Amino acid sequence: MSEELVSSSPPRLTGEDKLRHYKPGSIRRVKLKNFLTYVDVEFNPGPRLNVVIGPNGTGKSTILCAICLGLGGQPPLLGRADDARTFIMHEKQIASIEIEIAPHVDQPTHIIQRVIDRSKGAIGRSARGKAASTYFINGKEVKVKDVEELVSETYKIAIDNLCTFLPQDRVGSFSGFDSKQLLMETEKSVSGTKHLYNEHQRLIQLEDEMKNSD
Protein backbone atom coordinates (compact mmCIF):
# COMPACT_ATOMS: atom_id res chain seq x y z
CA MET A 1 0.00 0.00 0.00
CA SER A 2 1.26 3.43 -0.87
CA GLU A 3 1.30 6.14 1.73
CA GLU A 4 0.02 9.60 0.96
CA LEU A 5 2.67 12.25 1.44
CA VAL A 6 1.50 15.31 3.33
CA SER A 7 3.47 18.54 2.98
CA SER A 8 4.47 20.16 6.25
CA SER A 9 5.18 23.54 4.68
CA PRO A 10 2.82 26.40 5.63
CA PRO A 11 0.14 27.41 3.12
CA ARG A 12 0.97 30.23 0.71
CA LEU A 13 -0.53 33.51 1.86
CA THR A 14 -2.35 35.81 -0.54
CA GLY A 15 -4.33 39.06 -0.51
CA GLU A 16 -5.73 40.43 2.76
CA ASP A 17 -4.72 37.27 4.63
CA LYS A 18 -1.10 37.94 3.68
CA LEU A 19 -1.27 41.57 4.85
CA ARG A 20 -2.51 40.49 8.29
CA HIS A 21 0.61 38.37 8.80
CA TYR A 22 3.04 41.29 8.53
CA LYS A 23 4.33 42.39 11.92
CA PRO A 24 4.42 46.17 12.55
CA GLY A 25 7.65 47.54 11.11
CA SER A 26 7.95 44.83 8.46
CA ILE A 27 8.78 46.04 4.96
CA ARG A 28 5.91 45.28 2.60
CA ARG A 29 7.18 46.99 -0.53
CA VAL A 30 10.37 48.51 -1.95
CA LYS A 31 10.34 50.56 -5.15
CA LEU A 32 13.52 51.83 -6.80
CA LYS A 33 14.09 54.19 -9.72
CA ASN A 34 17.51 54.92 -11.20
CA PHE A 35 19.18 53.46 -8.11
CA LEU A 36 22.55 51.96 -9.06
CA THR A 37 21.70 48.99 -11.32
CA TYR A 38 17.90 49.30 -11.07
CA VAL A 39 16.10 51.50 -13.60
CA ASP A 40 12.57 50.92 -12.33
CA VAL A 41 11.75 47.95 -10.11
CA GLU A 42 9.40 47.02 -7.28
CA PHE A 43 9.89 44.27 -4.68
CA ASN A 44 7.21 42.84 -2.39
CA PRO A 45 8.86 40.98 0.52
CA GLY A 46 6.73 38.38 2.25
CA PRO A 47 5.74 38.50 5.93
CA ARG A 48 8.09 35.66 6.83
CA LEU A 49 11.76 35.01 6.03
CA ASN A 50 12.98 36.59 2.80
CA VAL A 51 16.11 35.45 0.98
CA VAL A 52 17.62 37.23 -2.03
CA ILE A 53 19.54 34.83 -4.29
CA GLY A 54 21.57 35.61 -7.40
CA PRO A 55 25.03 35.55 -9.02
CA ASN A 56 27.64 38.15 -8.12
CA GLY A 57 26.99 41.60 -9.50
CA THR A 58 23.23 41.18 -10.00
CA GLY A 59 22.20 43.76 -7.38
CA LYS A 60 21.58 41.81 -4.18
CA SER A 61 23.57 44.23 -2.04
CA THR A 62 21.94 47.13 -3.86
CA ILE A 63 18.59 46.16 -2.34
CA LEU A 64 20.15 46.27 1.13
CA CYS A 65 21.67 49.68 0.40
CA ALA A 66 18.30 50.97 -0.78
CA ILE A 67 16.55 49.79 2.38
CA CYS A 68 19.15 51.48 4.58
CA LEU A 69 19.05 54.80 2.71
CA GLY A 70 15.29 54.65 2.26
CA LEU A 71 14.76 54.36 6.01
CA GLY A 72 16.78 57.51 6.65
CA GLY A 73 20.21 55.92 7.01
CA GLN A 74 23.27 57.65 5.62
CA PRO A 75 25.99 56.16 3.33
CA PRO A 76 28.66 55.71 6.06
CA LEU A 77 26.39 53.07 7.64
CA LEU A 78 26.93 50.97 4.53
CA GLY A 79 30.71 51.34 4.47
CA ARG A 80 30.61 52.03 0.74
CA ALA A 81 30.58 55.79 0.18
CA ASP A 82 30.08 59.10 1.97
CA ASP A 83 27.80 60.75 -0.59
CA ALA A 84 24.26 59.53 -1.33
CA ARG A 85 24.59 60.85 -4.89
CA THR A 86 27.00 58.04 -5.70
CA PHE A 87 23.99 55.69 -5.59
CA ILE A 88 22.31 57.43 -8.53
CA MET A 89 22.49 55.40 -11.73
CA HIS A 90 25.18 56.48 -14.17
CA GLU A 91 24.01 59.26 -16.54
CA LYS A 92 20.80 59.80 -14.54
CA GLN A 93 19.98 62.95 -12.62
CA ILE A 94 17.59 61.69 -9.94
CA ALA A 95 17.15 58.44 -8.03
CA SER A 96 14.30 57.53 -5.72
CA ILE A 97 13.61 54.94 -3.04
CA GLU A 98 10.12 54.19 -1.78
CA ILE A 99 9.47 51.87 1.17
CA GLU A 100 6.10 50.80 2.53
CA ILE A 101 6.06 49.69 6.17
CA ALA A 102 3.45 47.45 7.80
CA PRO A 103 1.57 49.56 10.37
CA HIS A 104 0.59 48.98 13.96
CA VAL A 105 -2.98 47.85 14.58
CA ASP A 106 -5.54 50.54 13.68
CA GLN A 107 -2.76 52.88 12.53
CA PRO A 108 -2.15 54.22 9.01
CA THR A 109 0.34 52.63 6.66
CA HIS A 110 3.50 54.69 6.26
CA ILE A 111 5.21 55.06 2.90
CA ILE A 112 8.65 56.65 3.10
CA GLN A 113 10.25 58.11 -0.01
CA ARG A 114 13.75 59.48 -0.47
CA VAL A 115 14.64 61.37 -3.64
CA ILE A 116 18.32 61.94 -4.34
CA ASP A 117 19.17 64.71 -6.82
CA ARG A 118 22.64 64.90 -8.36
CA SER A 119 22.32 68.66 -8.90
CA LYS A 120 21.55 69.40 -5.24
CA GLY A 121 23.71 69.41 -2.16
CA ALA A 122 27.13 70.71 -1.28
CA ILE A 123 30.13 69.95 -3.45
CA GLY A 124 33.54 68.92 -2.17
CA ARG A 125 35.32 65.97 -0.59
CA SER A 126 34.09 66.88 2.92
CA ALA A 127 30.58 67.93 1.85
CA ARG A 128 29.21 64.39 1.51
CA GLY A 129 26.28 65.55 -0.60
CA LYS A 130 24.39 67.21 2.22
CA ALA A 131 20.96 68.50 1.16
CA ALA A 132 20.98 66.33 -1.96
CA SER A 133 18.10 64.23 -0.57
CA THR A 134 14.46 65.15 -0.16
CA TYR A 135 12.26 63.03 2.12
CA PHE A 136 8.54 62.32 2.05
CA ILE A 137 6.16 60.45 4.37
CA ASN A 138 2.87 59.51 2.71
CA GLY A 139 3.50 62.11 0.01
CA LYS A 140 4.23 64.99 2.39
CA GLU A 141 7.72 66.50 2.37
CA VAL A 142 9.45 66.14 5.73
CA LYS A 143 12.89 66.49 7.28
CA VAL A 144 15.26 63.55 7.64
CA LYS A 145 14.79 63.81 11.41
CA ASP A 146 11.09 63.03 10.97
CA VAL A 147 11.95 59.88 9.02
CA GLU A 148 14.52 58.82 11.62
CA GLU A 149 12.00 59.28 14.44
CA LEU A 150 9.31 57.33 12.59
CA VAL A 151 11.70 54.47 11.88
CA SER A 152 13.42 54.27 15.27
CA GLU A 153 10.68 55.42 17.66
CA THR A 154 7.45 54.21 16.04
CA TYR A 155 8.73 50.99 14.47
CA LYS A 156 11.84 50.33 16.61
CA ILE A 157 14.03 49.69 13.56
CA ALA A 158 17.73 50.14 14.40
CA ILE A 159 19.56 50.41 11.09
CA ASP A 160 22.64 51.77 12.89
CA ASN A 161 23.05 48.57 14.94
CA LEU A 162 25.30 45.96 13.34
CA CYS A 163 23.56 43.20 15.31
CA THR A 164 20.33 43.86 13.42
CA PHE A 165 21.58 45.36 10.15
CA LEU A 166 24.94 44.11 8.86
CA PRO A 167 25.92 45.36 5.38
CA GLN A 168 28.47 43.31 3.49
CA ASP A 169 31.09 46.05 3.54
CA ARG A 170 30.90 46.37 7.34
CA VAL A 171 31.39 42.74 8.25
CA GLY A 172 34.98 43.59 9.14
CA SER A 173 33.83 46.24 11.61
CA PHE A 174 31.49 43.78 13.29
CA SER A 175 34.12 41.05 13.58
CA GLY A 176 36.41 43.60 15.25
CA PHE A 177 34.06 44.12 18.20
CA ASP A 178 35.37 42.96 21.56
CA SER A 179 33.13 41.18 24.08
CA LYS A 180 32.04 44.43 25.74
CA GLN A 181 31.06 46.04 22.44
CA LEU A 182 29.14 42.94 21.37
CA LEU A 183 27.24 42.93 24.66
CA MET A 184 26.32 46.62 24.30
CA GLU A 185 25.13 46.23 20.71
CA THR A 186 23.16 43.10 21.59
CA GLU A 187 21.46 44.90 24.48
CA LYS A 188 20.42 47.68 22.12
CA SER A 189 19.02 45.23 19.58
CA VAL A 190 16.90 43.02 21.87
CA SER A 191 14.71 45.87 23.11
CA GLY A 192 13.14 48.52 20.93
CA THR A 193 13.19 50.97 23.86
CA LYS A 194 16.84 50.12 24.68
CA HIS A 195 15.68 49.55 28.28
CA LEU A 196 18.25 46.80 28.94
CA TYR A 197 21.08 48.90 27.51
CA ASN A 198 20.04 52.01 29.48
CA GLU A 199 19.81 50.02 32.73
CA HIS A 200 23.28 48.60 32.10
CA GLN A 201 24.66 52.10 31.55
CA ARG A 202 22.98 53.27 34.75
CA LEU A 203 24.63 50.45 36.72
CA ILE A 204 28.02 51.35 35.23
CA GLN A 205 27.49 54.96 36.23
CA LEU A 206 26.49 53.97 39.79
CA GLU A 207 29.58 51.79 40.08
CA ASP A 208 31.80 54.67 38.96
CA GLU A 209 30.15 57.00 41.48
CA MET A 210 30.70 54.49 44.28
CA LYS A 211 34.38 54.14 43.36
CA ASN A 212 34.85 57.91 43.26
CA SER A 213 33.14 58.37 46.65
CA ASP A 214 35.68 56.16 48.44
Coordinates of C-alpha atoms in Angstrom, one line a residue:
M1 CA 0.0 0.0 0.0
S2 CA 1.3 3.4 -0.9
E3 CA 1.3 6.1 1.7
E4 CA 0.0 9.6 1.0
L5 CA 2.7 12.3 1.4
V6 CA 1.5 15.3 3.3
S7 CA 3.5 18.5 3.0
S8 CA 4.5 20.2 6.3
S9 CA 5.2 23.5 4.7
P10 CA 2.8 26.4 5.6
P11 CA 0.1 27.4 3.1
R12 CA 1.0 30.2 0.7
L13 CA -0.5 33.5 1.9
T14 CA -2.4 35.8 -0.5
G15 CA -4.3 39.1 -0.5
E16 CA -5.7 40.4 2.8
D17 CA -4.7 37.3 4.6
K18 CA -1.1 37.9 3.7
L19 CA -1.3 41.6 4.9
R20 CA -2.5 40.5 8.3
H21 CA 0.6 38.4 8.8
Y22 CA 3.0 41.3 8.5
K23 CA 4.3 42.4 11.9
P24 CA 4.4 46.2 12.6
G25 CA 7.6 47.5 11.1
S26 CA 8.0 44.8 8.5
I27 CA 8.8 46.0 5.0
R28 CA 5.9 45.3 2.6
R29 CA 7.2 47.0 -0.5
V30 CA 10.4 48.5 -1.9
K31 CA 10.3 50.6 -5.2
L32 CA 13.5 51.8 -6.8
K33 CA 14.1 54.2 -9.7
N34 CA 17.5 54.9 -11.2
F35 CA 19.2 53.5 -8.1
L36 CA 22.6 52.0 -9.1
T37 CA 21.7 49.0 -11.3
Y38 CA 17.9 49.3 -11.1
V39 CA 16.1 51.5 -13.6
D40 CA 12.6 50.9 -12.3
V41 CA 11.8 48.0 -10.1
E42 CA 9.4 47.0 -7.3
F43 CA 9.9 44.3 -4.7
N44 CA 7.2 42.8 -2.4
P45 CA 8.9 41.0 0.5
G46 CA 6.7 38.4 2.3
P47 CA 5.7 38.5 5.9
R48 CA 8.1 35.7 6.8
L49 CA 11.8 35.0 6.0
N50 CA 13.0 36.6 2.8
V51 CA 16.1 35.4 1.0
V52 CA 17.6 37.2 -2.0
I53 CA 19.5 34.8 -4.3
G54 CA 21.6 35.6 -7.4
P55 CA 25.0 35.6 -9.0
N56 CA 27.6 38.1 -8.1
G57 CA 27.0 41.6 -9.5
T58 CA 23.2 41.2 -10.0
G59 CA 22.2 43.8 -7.4
K60 CA 21.6 41.8 -4.2
S61 CA 23.6 44.2 -2.0
T62 CA 21.9 47.1 -3.9
I63 CA 18.6 46.2 -2.3
L64 CA 20.2 46.3 1.1
C65 CA 21.7 49.7 0.4
A66 CA 18.3 51.0 -0.8
I67 CA 16.5 49.8 2.4
C68 CA 19.2 51.5 4.6
L69 CA 19.0 54.8 2.7
G70 CA 15.3 54.7 2.3
L71 CA 14.8 54.4 6.0
G72 CA 16.8 57.5 6.6
G73 CA 20.2 55.9 7.0
Q74 CA 23.3 57.6 5.6
P75 CA 26.0 56.2 3.3
P76 CA 28.7 55.7 6.1
L77 CA 26.4 53.1 7.6
L78 CA 26.9 51.0 4.5
G79 CA 30.7 51.3 4.5
R80 CA 30.6 52.0 0.7
A81 CA 30.6 55.8 0.2
D82 CA 30.1 59.1 2.0
D83 CA 27.8 60.7 -0.6
A84 CA 24.3 59.5 -1.3
R85 CA 24.6 60.8 -4.9
T86 CA 27.0 58.0 -5.7
F87 CA 24.0 55.7 -5.6
I88 CA 22.3 57.4 -8.5
M89 CA 22.5 55.4 -11.7
H90 CA 25.2 56.5 -14.2
E91 CA 24.0 59.3 -16.5
K92 CA 20.8 59.8 -14.5
Q93 CA 20.0 62.9 -12.6
I94 CA 17.6 61.7 -9.9
A95 CA 17.2 58.4 -8.0
S96 CA 14.3 57.5 -5.7
I97 CA 13.6 54.9 -3.0
E98 CA 10.1 54.2 -1.8
I99 CA 9.5 51.9 1.2
E100 CA 6.1 50.8 2.5
I101 CA 6.1 49.7 6.2
A102 CA 3.5 47.5 7.8
P103 CA 1.6 49.6 10.4
H104 CA 0.6 49.0 14.0
V105 CA -3.0 47.8 14.6
D106 CA -5.5 50.5 13.7
Q107 CA -2.8 52.9 12.5
P108 CA -2.1 54.2 9.0
T109 CA 0.3 52.6 6.7
H110 CA 3.5 54.7 6.3
I111 CA 5.2 55.1 2.9
I112 CA 8.7 56.6 3.1
Q113 CA 10.2 58.1 0.0
R114 CA 13.8 59.5 -0.5
V115 CA 14.6 61.4 -3.6
I116 CA 18.3 61.9 -4.3
D117 CA 19.2 64.7 -6.8
R118 CA 22.6 64.9 -8.4
S119 CA 22.3 68.7 -8.9
K120 CA 21.5 69.4 -5.2
G121 CA 23.7 69.4 -2.2
A122 CA 27.1 70.7 -1.3
I123 CA 30.1 69.9 -3.5
G124 CA 33.5 68.9 -2.2
R125 CA 35.3 66.0 -0.6
S126 CA 34.1 66.9 2.9
A127 CA 30.6 67.9 1.8
R128 CA 29.2 64.4 1.5
G129 CA 26.3 65.6 -0.6
K130 CA 24.4 67.2 2.2
A131 CA 21.0 68.5 1.2
A132 CA 21.0 66.3 -2.0
S133 CA 18.1 64.2 -0.6
T134 CA 14.5 65.1 -0.2
Y135 CA 12.3 63.0 2.1
F136 CA 8.5 62.3 2.1
I137 CA 6.2 60.4 4.4
N138 CA 2.9 59.5 2.7
G139 CA 3.5 62.1 0.0
K140 CA 4.2 65.0 2.4
E141 CA 7.7 66.5 2.4
V142 CA 9.4 66.1 5.7
K143 CA 12.9 66.5 7.3
V144 CA 15.3 63.6 7.6
K145 CA 14.8 63.8 11.4
D146 CA 11.1 63.0 11.0
V147 CA 12.0 59.9 9.0
E148 CA 14.5 58.8 11.6
E149 CA 12.0 59.3 14.4
L150 CA 9.3 57.3 12.6
V151 CA 11.7 54.5 11.9
S152 CA 13.4 54.3 15.3
E153 CA 10.7 55.4 17.7
T154 CA 7.5 54.2 16.0
Y155 CA 8.7 51.0 14.5
K156 CA 11.8 50.3 16.6
I157 CA 14.0 49.7 13.6
A158 CA 17.7 50.1 14.4
I159 CA 19.6 50.4 11.1
D160 CA 22.6 51.8 12.9
N161 CA 23.1 48.6 14.9
L162 CA 25.3 46.0 13.3
C163 CA 23.6 43.2 15.3
T164 CA 20.3 43.9 13.4
F165 CA 21.6 45.4 10.2
L166 CA 24.9 44.1 8.9
P167 CA 25.9 45.4 5.4
Q168 CA 28.5 43.3 3.5
D169 CA 31.1 46.1 3.5
R170 CA 30.9 46.4 7.3
V171 CA 31.4 42.7 8.3
G172 CA 35.0 43.6 9.1
S173 CA 33.8 46.2 11.6
F174 CA 31.5 43.8 13.3
S175 CA 34.1 41.1 13.6
G176 CA 36.4 43.6 15.2
F177 CA 34.1 44.1 18.2
D178 CA 35.4 43.0 21.6
S179 CA 33.1 41.2 24.1
K180 CA 32.0 44.4 25.7
Q181 CA 31.1 46.0 22.4
L182 CA 29.1 42.9 21.4
L183 CA 27.2 42.9 24.7
M184 CA 26.3 46.6 24.3
E185 CA 25.1 46.2 20.7
T186 CA 23.2 43.1 21.6
E187 CA 21.5 44.9 24.5
K188 CA 20.4 47.7 22.1
S189 CA 19.0 45.2 19.6
V190 CA 16.9 43.0 21.9
S191 CA 14.7 45.9 23.1
G192 CA 13.1 48.5 20.9
T193 CA 13.2 51.0 23.9
K194 CA 16.8 50.1 24.7
H195 CA 15.7 49.5 28.3
L196 CA 18.3 46.8 28.9
Y197 CA 21.1 48.9 27.5
N198 CA 20.0 52.0 29.5
E199 CA 19.8 50.0 32.7
H200 CA 23.3 48.6 32.1
Q201 CA 24.7 52.1 31.6
R202 CA 23.0 53.3 34.7
L203 CA 24.6 50.5 36.7
I204 CA 28.0 51.3 35.2
Q205 CA 27.5 55.0 36.2
L206 CA 26.5 54.0 39.8
E207 CA 29.6 51.8 40.1
D208 CA 31.8 54.7 39.0
E209 CA 30.1 57.0 41.5
M210 CA 30.7 54.5 44.3
K211 CA 34.4 54.1 43.4
N212 CA 34.9 57.9 43.3
S213 CA 33.1 58.4 46.6
D214 CA 35.7 56.2 48.4

